[in-house]
mmCIF file of C-alpha atoms and ligand atoms in Angstrom:
data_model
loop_
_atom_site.group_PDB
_atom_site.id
_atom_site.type_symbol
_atom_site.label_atom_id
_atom_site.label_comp_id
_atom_site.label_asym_id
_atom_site.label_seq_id
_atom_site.Cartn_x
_atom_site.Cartn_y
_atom_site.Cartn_z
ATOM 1 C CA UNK A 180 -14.840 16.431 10.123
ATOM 2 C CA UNK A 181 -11.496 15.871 8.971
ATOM 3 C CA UNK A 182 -9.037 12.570 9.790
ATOM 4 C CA UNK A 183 -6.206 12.074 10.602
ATOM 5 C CA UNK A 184 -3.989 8.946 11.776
ATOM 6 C CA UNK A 185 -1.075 8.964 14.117
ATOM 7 C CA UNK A 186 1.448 5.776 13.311
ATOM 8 C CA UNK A 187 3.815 5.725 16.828
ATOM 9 C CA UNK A 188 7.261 3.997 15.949
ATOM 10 C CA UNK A 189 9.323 4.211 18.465
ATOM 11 C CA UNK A 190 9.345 0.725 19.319
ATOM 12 C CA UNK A 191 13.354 -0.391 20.954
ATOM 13 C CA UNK A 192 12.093 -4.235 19.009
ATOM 14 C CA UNK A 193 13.746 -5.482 22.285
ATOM 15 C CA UNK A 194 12.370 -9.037 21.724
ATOM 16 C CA UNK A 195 13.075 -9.105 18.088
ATOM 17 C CA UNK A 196 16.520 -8.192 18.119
ATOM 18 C CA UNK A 197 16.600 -5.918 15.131
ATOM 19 C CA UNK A 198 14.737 -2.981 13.667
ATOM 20 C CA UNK A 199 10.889 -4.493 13.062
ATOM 21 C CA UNK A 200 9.487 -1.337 12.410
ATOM 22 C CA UNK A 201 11.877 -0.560 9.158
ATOM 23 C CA UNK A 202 13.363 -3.675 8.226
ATOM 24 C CA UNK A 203 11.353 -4.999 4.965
ATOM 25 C CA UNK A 204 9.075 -7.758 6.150
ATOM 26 C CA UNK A 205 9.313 -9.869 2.859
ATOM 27 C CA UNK A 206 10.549 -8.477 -0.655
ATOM 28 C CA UNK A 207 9.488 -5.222 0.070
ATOM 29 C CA UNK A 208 7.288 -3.340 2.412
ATOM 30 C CA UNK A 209 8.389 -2.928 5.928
ATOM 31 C CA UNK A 210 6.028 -2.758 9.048
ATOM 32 C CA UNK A 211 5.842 1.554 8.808
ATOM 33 C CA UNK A 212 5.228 1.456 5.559
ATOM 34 C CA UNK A 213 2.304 -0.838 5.341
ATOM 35 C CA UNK A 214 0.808 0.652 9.019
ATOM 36 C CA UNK A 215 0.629 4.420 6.697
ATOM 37 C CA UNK A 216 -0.396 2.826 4.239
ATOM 38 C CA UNK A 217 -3.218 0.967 5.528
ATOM 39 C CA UNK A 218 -3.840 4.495 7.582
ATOM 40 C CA UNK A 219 -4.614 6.440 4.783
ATOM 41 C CA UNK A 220 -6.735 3.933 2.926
ATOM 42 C CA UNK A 221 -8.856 3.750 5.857
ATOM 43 C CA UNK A 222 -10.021 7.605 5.429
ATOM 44 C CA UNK A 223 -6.988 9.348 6.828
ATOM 45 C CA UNK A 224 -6.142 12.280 4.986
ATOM 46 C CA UNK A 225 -2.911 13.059 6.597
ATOM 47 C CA UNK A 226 -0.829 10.427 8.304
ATOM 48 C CA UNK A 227 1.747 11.849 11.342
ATOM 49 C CA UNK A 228 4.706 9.372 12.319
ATOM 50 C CA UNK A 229 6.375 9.431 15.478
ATOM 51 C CA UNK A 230 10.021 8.279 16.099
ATOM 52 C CA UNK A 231 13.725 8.806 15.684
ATOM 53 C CA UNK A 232 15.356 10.624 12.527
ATOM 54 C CA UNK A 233 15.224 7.070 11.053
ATOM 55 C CA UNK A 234 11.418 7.518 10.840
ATOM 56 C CA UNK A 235 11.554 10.754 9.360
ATOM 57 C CA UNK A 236 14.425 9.501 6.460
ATOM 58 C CA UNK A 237 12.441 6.808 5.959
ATOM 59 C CA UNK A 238 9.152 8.973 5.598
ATOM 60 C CA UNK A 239 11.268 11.634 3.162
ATOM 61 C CA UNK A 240 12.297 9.176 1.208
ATOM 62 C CA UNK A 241 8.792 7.426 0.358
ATOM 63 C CA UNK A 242 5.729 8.898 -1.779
ATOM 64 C CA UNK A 243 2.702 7.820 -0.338
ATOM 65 C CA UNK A 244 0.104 9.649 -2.566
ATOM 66 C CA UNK A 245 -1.134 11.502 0.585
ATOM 67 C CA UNK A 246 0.614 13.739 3.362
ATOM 68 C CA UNK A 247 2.498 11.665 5.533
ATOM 69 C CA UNK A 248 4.080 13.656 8.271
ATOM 70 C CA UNK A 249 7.316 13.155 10.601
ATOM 71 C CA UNK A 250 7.230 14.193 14.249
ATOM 72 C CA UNK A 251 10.030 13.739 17.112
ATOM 73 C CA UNK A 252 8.627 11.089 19.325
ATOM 74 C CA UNK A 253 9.269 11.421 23.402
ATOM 75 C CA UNK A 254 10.409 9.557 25.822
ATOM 76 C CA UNK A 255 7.102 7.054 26.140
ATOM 77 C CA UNK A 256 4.714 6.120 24.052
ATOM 78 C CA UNK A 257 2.441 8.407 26.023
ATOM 79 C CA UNK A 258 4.733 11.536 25.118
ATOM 80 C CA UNK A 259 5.187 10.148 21.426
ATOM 81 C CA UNK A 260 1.421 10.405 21.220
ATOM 82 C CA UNK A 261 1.093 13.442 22.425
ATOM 83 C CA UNK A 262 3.765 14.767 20.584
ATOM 84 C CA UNK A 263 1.553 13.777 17.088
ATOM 85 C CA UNK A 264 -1.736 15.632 18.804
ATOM 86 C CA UNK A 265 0.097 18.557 19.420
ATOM 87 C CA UNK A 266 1.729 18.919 15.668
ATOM 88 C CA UNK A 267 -1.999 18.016 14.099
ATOM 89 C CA UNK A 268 -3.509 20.428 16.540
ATOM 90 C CA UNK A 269 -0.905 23.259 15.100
ATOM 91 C CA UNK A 270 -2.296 22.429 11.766
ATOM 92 C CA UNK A 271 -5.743 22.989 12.302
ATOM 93 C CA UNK A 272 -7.478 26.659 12.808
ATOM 94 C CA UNK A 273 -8.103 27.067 16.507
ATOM 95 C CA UNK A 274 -11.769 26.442 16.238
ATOM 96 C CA UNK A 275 -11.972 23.507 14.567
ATOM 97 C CA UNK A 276 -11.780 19.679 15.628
ATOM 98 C CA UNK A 277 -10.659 16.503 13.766
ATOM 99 C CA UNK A 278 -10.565 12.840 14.637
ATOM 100 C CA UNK A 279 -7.480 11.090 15.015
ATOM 101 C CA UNK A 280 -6.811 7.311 14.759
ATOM 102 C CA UNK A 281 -3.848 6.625 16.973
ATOM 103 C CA UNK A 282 -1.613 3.323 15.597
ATOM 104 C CA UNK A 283 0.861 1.033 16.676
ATOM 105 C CA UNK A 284 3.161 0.493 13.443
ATOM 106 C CA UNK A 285 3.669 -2.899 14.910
ATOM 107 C CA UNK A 286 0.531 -3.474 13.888
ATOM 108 C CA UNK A 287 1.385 -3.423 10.254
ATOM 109 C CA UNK A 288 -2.020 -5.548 9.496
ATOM 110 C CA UNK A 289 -4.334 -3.594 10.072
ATOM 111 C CA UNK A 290 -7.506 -3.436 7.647
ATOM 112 C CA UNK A 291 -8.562 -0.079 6.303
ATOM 113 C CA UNK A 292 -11.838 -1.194 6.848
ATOM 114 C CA UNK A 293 -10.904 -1.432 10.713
ATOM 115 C CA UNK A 294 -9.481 2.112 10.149
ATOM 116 C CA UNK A 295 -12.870 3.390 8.741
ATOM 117 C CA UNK A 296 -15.283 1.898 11.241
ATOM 118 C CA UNK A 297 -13.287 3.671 14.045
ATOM 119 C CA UNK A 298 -13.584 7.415 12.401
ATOM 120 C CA UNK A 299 -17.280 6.045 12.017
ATOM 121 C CA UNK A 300 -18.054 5.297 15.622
ATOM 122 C CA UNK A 301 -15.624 7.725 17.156
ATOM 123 C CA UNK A 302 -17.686 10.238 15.514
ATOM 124 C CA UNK A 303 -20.811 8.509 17.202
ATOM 125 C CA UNK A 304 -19.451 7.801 20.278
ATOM 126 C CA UNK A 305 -16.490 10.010 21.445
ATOM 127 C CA UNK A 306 -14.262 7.200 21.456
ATOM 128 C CA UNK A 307 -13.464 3.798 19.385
ATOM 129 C CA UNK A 308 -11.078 1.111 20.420
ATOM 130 C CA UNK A 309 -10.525 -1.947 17.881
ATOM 131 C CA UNK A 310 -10.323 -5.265 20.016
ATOM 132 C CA UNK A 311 -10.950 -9.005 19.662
ATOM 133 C CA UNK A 312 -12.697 -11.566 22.033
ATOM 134 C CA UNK A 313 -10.081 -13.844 24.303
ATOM 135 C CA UNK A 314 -9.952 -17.407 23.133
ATOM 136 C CA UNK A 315 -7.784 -18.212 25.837
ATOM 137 C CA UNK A 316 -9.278 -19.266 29.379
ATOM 138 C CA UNK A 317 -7.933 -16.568 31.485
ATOM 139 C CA UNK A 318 -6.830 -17.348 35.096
ATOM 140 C CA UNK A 319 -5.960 -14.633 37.736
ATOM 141 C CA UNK A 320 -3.304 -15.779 39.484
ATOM 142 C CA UNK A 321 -2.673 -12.671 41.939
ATOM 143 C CA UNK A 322 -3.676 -14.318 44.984
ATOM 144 C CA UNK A 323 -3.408 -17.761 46.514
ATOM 145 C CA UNK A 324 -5.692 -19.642 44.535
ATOM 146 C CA UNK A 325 -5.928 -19.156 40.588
ATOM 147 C CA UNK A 326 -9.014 -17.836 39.658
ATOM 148 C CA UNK A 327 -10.601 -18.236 36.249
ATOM 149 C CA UNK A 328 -11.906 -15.248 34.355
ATOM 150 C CA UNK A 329 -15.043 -14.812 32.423
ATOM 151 C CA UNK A 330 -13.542 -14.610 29.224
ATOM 152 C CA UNK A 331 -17.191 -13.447 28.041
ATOM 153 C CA UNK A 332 -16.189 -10.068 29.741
ATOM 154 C CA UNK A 333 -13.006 -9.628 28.334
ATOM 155 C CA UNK A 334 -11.626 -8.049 25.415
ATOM 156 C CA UNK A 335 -7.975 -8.597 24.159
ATOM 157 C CA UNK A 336 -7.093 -4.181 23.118
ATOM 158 C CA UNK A 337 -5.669 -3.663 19.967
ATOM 159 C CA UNK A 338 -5.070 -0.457 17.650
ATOM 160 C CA UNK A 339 -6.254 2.160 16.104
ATOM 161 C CA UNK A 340 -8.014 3.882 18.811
ATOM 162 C CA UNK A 341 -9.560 6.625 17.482
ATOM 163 C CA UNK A 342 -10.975 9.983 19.319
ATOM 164 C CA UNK A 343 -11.885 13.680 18.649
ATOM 165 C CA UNK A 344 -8.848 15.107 19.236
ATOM 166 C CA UNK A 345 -9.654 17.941 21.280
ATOM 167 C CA UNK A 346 -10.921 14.989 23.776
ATOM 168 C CA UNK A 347 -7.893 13.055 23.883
ATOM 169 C CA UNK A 348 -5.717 15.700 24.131
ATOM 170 C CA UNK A 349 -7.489 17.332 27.135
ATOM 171 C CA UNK A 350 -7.386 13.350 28.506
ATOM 172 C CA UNK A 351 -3.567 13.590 27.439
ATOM 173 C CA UNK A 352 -2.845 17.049 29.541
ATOM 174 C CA UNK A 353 -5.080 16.455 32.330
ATOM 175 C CA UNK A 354 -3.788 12.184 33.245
ATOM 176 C CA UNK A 355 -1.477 12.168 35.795
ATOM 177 C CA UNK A 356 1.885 13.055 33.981
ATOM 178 C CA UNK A 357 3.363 9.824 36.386
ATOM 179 C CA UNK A 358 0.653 7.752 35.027
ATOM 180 C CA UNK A 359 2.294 5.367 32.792
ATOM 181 C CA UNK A 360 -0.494 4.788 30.084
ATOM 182 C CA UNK A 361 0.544 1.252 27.461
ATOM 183 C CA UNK A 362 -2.534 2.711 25.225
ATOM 184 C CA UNK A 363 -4.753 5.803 25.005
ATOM 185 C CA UNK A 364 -7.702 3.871 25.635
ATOM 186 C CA UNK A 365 -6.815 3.765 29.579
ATOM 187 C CA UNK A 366 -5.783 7.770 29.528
ATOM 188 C CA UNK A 367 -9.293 8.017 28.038
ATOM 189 C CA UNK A 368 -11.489 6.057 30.586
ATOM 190 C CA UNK A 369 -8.632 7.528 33.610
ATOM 191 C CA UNK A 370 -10.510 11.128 32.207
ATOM 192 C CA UNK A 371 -13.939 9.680 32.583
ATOM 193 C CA UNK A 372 -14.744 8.964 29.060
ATOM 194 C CA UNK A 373 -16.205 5.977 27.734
ATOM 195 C CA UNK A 374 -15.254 4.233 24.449
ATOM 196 C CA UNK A 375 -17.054 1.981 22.083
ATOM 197 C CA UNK A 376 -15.016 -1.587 21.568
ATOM 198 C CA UNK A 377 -15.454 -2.823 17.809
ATOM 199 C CA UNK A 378 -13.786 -5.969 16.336
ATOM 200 C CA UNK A 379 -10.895 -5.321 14.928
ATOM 201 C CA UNK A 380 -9.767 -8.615 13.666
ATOM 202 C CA UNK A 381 -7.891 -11.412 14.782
ATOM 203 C CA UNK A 382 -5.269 -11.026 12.051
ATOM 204 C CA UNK A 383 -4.566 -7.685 13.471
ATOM 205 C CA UNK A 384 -1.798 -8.352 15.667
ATOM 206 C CA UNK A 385 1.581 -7.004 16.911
ATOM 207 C CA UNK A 386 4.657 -8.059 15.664
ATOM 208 C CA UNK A 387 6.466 -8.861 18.668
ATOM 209 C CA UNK A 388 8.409 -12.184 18.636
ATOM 210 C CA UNK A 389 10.506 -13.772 16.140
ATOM 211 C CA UNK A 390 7.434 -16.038 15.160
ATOM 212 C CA UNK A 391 5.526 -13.318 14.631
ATOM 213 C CA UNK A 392 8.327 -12.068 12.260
ATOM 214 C CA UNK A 393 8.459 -15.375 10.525
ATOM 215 C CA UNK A 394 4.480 -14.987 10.237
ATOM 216 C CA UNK A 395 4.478 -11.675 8.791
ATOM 217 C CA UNK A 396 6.545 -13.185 6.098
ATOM 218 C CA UNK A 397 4.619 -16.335 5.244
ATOM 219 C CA UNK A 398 1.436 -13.860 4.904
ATOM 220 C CA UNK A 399 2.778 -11.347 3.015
ATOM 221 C CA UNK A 400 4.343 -13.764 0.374
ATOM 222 C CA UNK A 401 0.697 -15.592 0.223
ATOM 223 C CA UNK A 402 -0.674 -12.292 -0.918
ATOM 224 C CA UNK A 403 1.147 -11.969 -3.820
ATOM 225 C CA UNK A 404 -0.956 -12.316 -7.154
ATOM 226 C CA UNK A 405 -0.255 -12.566 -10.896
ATOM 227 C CA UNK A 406 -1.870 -11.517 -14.164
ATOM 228 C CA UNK A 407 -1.412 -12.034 -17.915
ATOM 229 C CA UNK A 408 -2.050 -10.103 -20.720
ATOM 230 C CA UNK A 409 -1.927 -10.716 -24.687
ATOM 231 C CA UNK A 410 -2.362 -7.719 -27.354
ATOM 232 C CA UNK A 411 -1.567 -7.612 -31.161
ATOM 233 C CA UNK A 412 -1.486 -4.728 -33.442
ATOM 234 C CA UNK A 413 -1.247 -4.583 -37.649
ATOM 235 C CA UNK A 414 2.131 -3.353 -39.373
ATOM 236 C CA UNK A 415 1.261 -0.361 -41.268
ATOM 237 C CA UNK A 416 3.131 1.867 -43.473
ATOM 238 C CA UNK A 417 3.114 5.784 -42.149
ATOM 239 C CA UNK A 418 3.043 5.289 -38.380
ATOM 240 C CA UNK A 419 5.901 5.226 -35.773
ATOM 241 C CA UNK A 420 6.741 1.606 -33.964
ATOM 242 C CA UNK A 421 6.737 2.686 -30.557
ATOM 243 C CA UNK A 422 7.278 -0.781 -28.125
ATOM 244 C CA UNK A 423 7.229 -0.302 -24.221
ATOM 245 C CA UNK A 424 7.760 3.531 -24.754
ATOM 246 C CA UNK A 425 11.102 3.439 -26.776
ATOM 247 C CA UNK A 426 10.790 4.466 -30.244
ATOM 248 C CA UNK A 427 12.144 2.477 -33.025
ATOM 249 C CA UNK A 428 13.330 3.254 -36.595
ATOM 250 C CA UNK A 429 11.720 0.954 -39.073
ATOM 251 C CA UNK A 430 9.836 1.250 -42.271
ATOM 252 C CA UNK A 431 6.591 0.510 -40.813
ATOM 253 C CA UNK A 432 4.640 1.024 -37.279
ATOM 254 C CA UNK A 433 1.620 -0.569 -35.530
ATOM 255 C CA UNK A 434 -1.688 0.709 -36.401
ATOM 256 C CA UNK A 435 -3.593 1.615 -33.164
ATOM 257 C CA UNK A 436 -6.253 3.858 -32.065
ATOM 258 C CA UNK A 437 -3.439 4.905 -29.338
ATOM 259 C CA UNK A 438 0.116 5.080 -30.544
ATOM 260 C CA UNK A 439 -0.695 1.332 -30.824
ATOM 261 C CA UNK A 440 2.432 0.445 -28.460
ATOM 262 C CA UNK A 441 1.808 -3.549 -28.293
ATOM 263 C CA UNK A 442 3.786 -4.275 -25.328
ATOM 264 C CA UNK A 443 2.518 -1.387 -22.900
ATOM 265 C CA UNK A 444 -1.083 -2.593 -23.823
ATOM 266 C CA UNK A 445 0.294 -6.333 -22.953
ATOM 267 C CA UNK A 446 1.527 -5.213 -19.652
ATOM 268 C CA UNK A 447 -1.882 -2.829 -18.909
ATOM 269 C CA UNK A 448 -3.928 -5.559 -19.278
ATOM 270 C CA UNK A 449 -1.487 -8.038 -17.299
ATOM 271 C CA UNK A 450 -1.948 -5.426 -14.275
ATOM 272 C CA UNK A 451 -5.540 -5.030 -14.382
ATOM 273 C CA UNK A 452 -5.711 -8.872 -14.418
ATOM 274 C CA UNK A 453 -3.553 -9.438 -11.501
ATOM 275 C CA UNK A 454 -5.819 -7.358 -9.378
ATOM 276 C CA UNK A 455 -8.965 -8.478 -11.157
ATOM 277 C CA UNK A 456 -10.293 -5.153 -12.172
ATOM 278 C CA UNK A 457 -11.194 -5.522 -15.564
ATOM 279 C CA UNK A 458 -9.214 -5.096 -18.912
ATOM 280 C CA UNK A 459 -7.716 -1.856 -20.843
ATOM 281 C CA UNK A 460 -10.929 -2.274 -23.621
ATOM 282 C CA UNK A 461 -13.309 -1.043 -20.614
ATOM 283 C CA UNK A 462 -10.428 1.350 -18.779
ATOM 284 C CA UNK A 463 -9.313 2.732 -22.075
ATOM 285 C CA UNK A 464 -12.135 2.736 -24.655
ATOM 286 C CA UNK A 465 -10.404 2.965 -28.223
ATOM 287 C CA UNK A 466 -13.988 5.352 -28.753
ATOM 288 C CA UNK A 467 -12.604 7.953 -26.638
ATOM 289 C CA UNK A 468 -11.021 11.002 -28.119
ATOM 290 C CA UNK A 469 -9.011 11.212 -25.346
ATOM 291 C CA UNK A 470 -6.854 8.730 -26.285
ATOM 292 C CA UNK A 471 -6.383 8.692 -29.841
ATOM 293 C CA UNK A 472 -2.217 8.771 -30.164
ATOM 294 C CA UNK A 473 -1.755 8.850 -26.965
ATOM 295 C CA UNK A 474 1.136 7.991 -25.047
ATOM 296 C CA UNK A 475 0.993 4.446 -23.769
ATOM 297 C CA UNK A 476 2.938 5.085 -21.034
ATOM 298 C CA UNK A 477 0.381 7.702 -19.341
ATOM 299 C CA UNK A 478 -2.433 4.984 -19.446
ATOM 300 C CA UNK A 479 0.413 2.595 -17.973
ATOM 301 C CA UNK A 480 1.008 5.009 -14.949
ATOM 302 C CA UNK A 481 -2.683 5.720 -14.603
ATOM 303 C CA UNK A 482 -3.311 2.190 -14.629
ATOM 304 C CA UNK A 483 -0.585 1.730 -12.102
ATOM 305 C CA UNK A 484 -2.990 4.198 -10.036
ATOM 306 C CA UNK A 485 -5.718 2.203 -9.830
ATOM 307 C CA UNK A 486 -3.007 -0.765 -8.807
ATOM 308 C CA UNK A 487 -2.058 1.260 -5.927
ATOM 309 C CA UNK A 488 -5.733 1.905 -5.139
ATOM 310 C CA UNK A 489 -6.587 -1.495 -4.974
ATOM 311 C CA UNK A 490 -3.348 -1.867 -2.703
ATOM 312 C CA UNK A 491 -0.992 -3.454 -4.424
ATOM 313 C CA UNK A 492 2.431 -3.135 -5.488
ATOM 314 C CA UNK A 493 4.563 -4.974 -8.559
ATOM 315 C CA UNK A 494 6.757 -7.535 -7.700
ATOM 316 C CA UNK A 495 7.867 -8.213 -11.242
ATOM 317 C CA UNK A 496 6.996 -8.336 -14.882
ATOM 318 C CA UNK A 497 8.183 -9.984 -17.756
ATOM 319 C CA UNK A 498 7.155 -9.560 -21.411
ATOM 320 C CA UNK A 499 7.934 -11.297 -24.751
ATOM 321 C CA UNK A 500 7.545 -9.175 -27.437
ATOM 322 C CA UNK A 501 6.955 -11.525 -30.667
ATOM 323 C CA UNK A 502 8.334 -9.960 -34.162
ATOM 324 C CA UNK A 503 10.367 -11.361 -37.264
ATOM 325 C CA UNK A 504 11.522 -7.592 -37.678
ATOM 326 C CA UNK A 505 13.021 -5.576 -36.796
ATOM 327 C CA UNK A 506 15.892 -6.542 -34.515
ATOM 328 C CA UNK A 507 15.226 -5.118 -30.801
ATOM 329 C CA UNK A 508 18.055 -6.154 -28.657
ATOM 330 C CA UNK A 509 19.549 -3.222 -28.803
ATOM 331 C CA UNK A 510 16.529 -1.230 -28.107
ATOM 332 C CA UNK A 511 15.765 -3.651 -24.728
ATOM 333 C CA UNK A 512 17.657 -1.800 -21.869
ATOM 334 C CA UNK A 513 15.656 1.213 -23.023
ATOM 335 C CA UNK A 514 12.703 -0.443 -22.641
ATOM 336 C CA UNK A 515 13.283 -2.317 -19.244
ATOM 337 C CA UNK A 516 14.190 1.348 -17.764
ATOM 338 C CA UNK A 517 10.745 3.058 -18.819
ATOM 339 C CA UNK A 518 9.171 0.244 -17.530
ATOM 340 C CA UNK A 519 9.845 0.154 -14.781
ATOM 341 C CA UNK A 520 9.967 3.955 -13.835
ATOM 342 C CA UNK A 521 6.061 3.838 -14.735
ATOM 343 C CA UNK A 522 5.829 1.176 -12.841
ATOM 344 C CA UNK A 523 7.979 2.316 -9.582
ATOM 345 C CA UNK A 524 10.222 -1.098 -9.299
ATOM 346 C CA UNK A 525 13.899 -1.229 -10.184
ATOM 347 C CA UNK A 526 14.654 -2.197 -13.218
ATOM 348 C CA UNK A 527 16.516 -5.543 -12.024
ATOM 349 C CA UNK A 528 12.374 -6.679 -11.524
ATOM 350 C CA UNK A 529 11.408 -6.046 -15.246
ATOM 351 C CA UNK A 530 12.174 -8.233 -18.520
ATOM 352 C CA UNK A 531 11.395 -7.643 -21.796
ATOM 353 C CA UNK A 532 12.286 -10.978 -24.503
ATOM 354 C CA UNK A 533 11.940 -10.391 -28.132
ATOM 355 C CA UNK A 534 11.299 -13.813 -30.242
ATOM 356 C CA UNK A 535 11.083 -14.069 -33.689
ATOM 357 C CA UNK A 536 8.379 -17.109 -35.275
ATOM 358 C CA UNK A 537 10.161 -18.880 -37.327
ATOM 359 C CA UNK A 538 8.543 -16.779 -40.299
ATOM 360 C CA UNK A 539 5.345 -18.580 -39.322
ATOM 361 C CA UNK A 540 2.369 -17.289 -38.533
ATOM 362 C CA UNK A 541 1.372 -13.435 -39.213
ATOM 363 C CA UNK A 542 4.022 -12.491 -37.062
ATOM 364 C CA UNK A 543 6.512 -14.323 -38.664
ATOM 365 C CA UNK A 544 4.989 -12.724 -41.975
ATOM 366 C CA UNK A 545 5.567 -9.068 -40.713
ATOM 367 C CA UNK A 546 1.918 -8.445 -41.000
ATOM 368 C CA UNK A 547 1.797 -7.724 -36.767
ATOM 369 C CA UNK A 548 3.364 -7.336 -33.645
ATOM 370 C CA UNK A 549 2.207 -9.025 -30.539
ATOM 371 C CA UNK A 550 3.609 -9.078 -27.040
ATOM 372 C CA UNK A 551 2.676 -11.214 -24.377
ATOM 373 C CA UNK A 552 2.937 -10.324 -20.557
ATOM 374 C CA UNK A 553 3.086 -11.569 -17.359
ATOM 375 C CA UNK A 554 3.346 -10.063 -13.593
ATOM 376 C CA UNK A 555 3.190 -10.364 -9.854
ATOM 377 C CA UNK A 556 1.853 -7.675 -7.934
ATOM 378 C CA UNK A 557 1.459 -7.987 -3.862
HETATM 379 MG MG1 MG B 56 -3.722 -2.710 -28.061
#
């Protein structure tokens, strides 16, 4: 069955005082963006967003690797939600039925594993809500005397709650249109139904005050990672230098299996290493037809793939190309621009040094070219 997520965004961030839902949380990534994002690595083969035009630019102006839909929101969250059934219902054949994960953006750390184990027992049960157990002793005070709660009973609700949507919608069209419903879970059970609570993580919380703001930016930053990488290739006579794509006139170029472009194969292996998913020898195998000459750059942007599959974006990189000759100054705005279009940052987050030895060592003898690298991905 197919699945879908619906990210609502409305949100007025009353408490905050400013935009949480699109202002970037920490160098980066605001709460939308990692919500979708989290979305469709959970299973979700189309993400819809509901909001204001500000949603939608923001959506336009992003590639997510996946369709990521905008949709007017209403007037609640109630009508926002219903607003995302209805356009995924117009995109499905009349007969068939999907399940949809309906999220609070807010929630912008949600796991995709949380994501996945709700398609899994919605599609088992009808319904699945992600909660966590109170830790808080819980006192009714309603009446006279405070009461304490069995906290044993209780469940704190959290998003995605996920349902077939031909169920929720029917819940959605049938509720009471007065009823004022904070979640779907309660317009679900109002219609009779009966949903299956899994844990959806502590961690998985709302950003809602300014400490949760200053939070979100302490854990974002701890996430950030970084990864080196090392490569050196032999100067030969009858190849082209090519260094971090840009190709360079001199009377001799690195000998290479691929079009032997040090730098790039510096910078691979830097990525891979960052995310700890092995090095370009195993990704790239130099016995592979595939590859001989190839471009460096596409195993850069396919290697950047499996970086974004794994998550993660670059913060920044920074590479010292080591080589008596030739002279590569002028070649290093070139190279800093390439960069970092295969590897989707501005180019204010990329460097690229060139250092001669001395005349020491092979490099120094004009016998190689090496390149270290170093970068940060989060
Ligand atoms: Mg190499």
């Amino acid at each position: 069955m197919k699945r879908f997520g619906i990210v609502t965004a409305a949100g007025e961030s009353r408490r905050m005082g400013f935009d949480k839902i699109l202002t970037p949380i920490a160098d980066g990534e605001c709460a939308l963006g990692l919500s979708v994002r989290a979305m469709l690595r959970g299973g979700c083969e189309a993400v819809v967003v509901t909001g204001d035009a500000s949603r939608a630019d923001y959506v336009e102006s992003r590639s997510f690797g996946a369709p990521v839909y905008a949709c007017p929101g209403g007037d609640s969250r109630r009508a926002s939600v219903y607003s995302g059934l209805s356009f995924i219902r117009d995109k499905l054949s009349p007969d068939a039925d999907a399940l949809v994960a309906i999220h609070d953006a807010a929630r912008c750390f949600v796991r995709p594993e949380a994501v996945r184990a709700s398609f899994l027992l919605a599609e088992r049960e009808g319904g699945a809500v992600a909660s966590c157990p109170m830790t808080d002793t819980v006192y009714s005070v309603a009446s006279g005397t405070p009461e304490a709660a069995d906290r044993e009973k209780l469940r704190r609700v959290q998003t995605p709650q996920t349902f077939l949507l031909t169920e929720i919608l029917r819940c959605h069209e049938a509720a009471d249109p007065l009823l004022t419903a904070t979640d779907d879970c309660s317009l679900f059970i109002h219609c009779g139904g009966t949903p299956a609570f899994f844990d959806g993580g502590s961690d998985n919380v709302k950003l809602t005050t300014p400490e949760d703001w200053e939070a979100a930016k302490d854990r974002l930053r701890a996430v950030c990672r970084v990864g080196t990488g090392y490569d050196t290739h032999v100067l030969a006579e009858g190849r082209r230098l090519v260094l971090c794509g840009v190709e360079i006139p001199f009377e001799r170029g690195l000998l290479g299996h691929s079009d032997a472009d040090v730098a790039i194969h510096a910078l691979i292996d830097a990525l891979l290493g960052a995310a700890a998913i092995g090095d370009i020898g195993a990704l790239f195998p130099d016995s592979d037809e595939r590859y001989r000459g190839i471009d460096s750059r596409i195993l850069l942007r396919e290697t950047m793939g499996r970086i974004r599959a794994e998550g993660y974006s670059v913060v920044n990189a920074d590479l010292t190309i080591i080589a008596q000759r030739p002279k590569l100054r002028a070649y290093v705005d070139g190279m800093r621009s390439r960069l970092a279009e295969d590897l989707g940052v501005p180019v204010s987050r990329v460097s690229v040094k060139a250092t001669t030895t001395e005349r020491m060592n092979d490099e120094g003898k004009e016998k190689c070219i090496s390149c270290q690298a170093a970068v940060m991905i989060r």
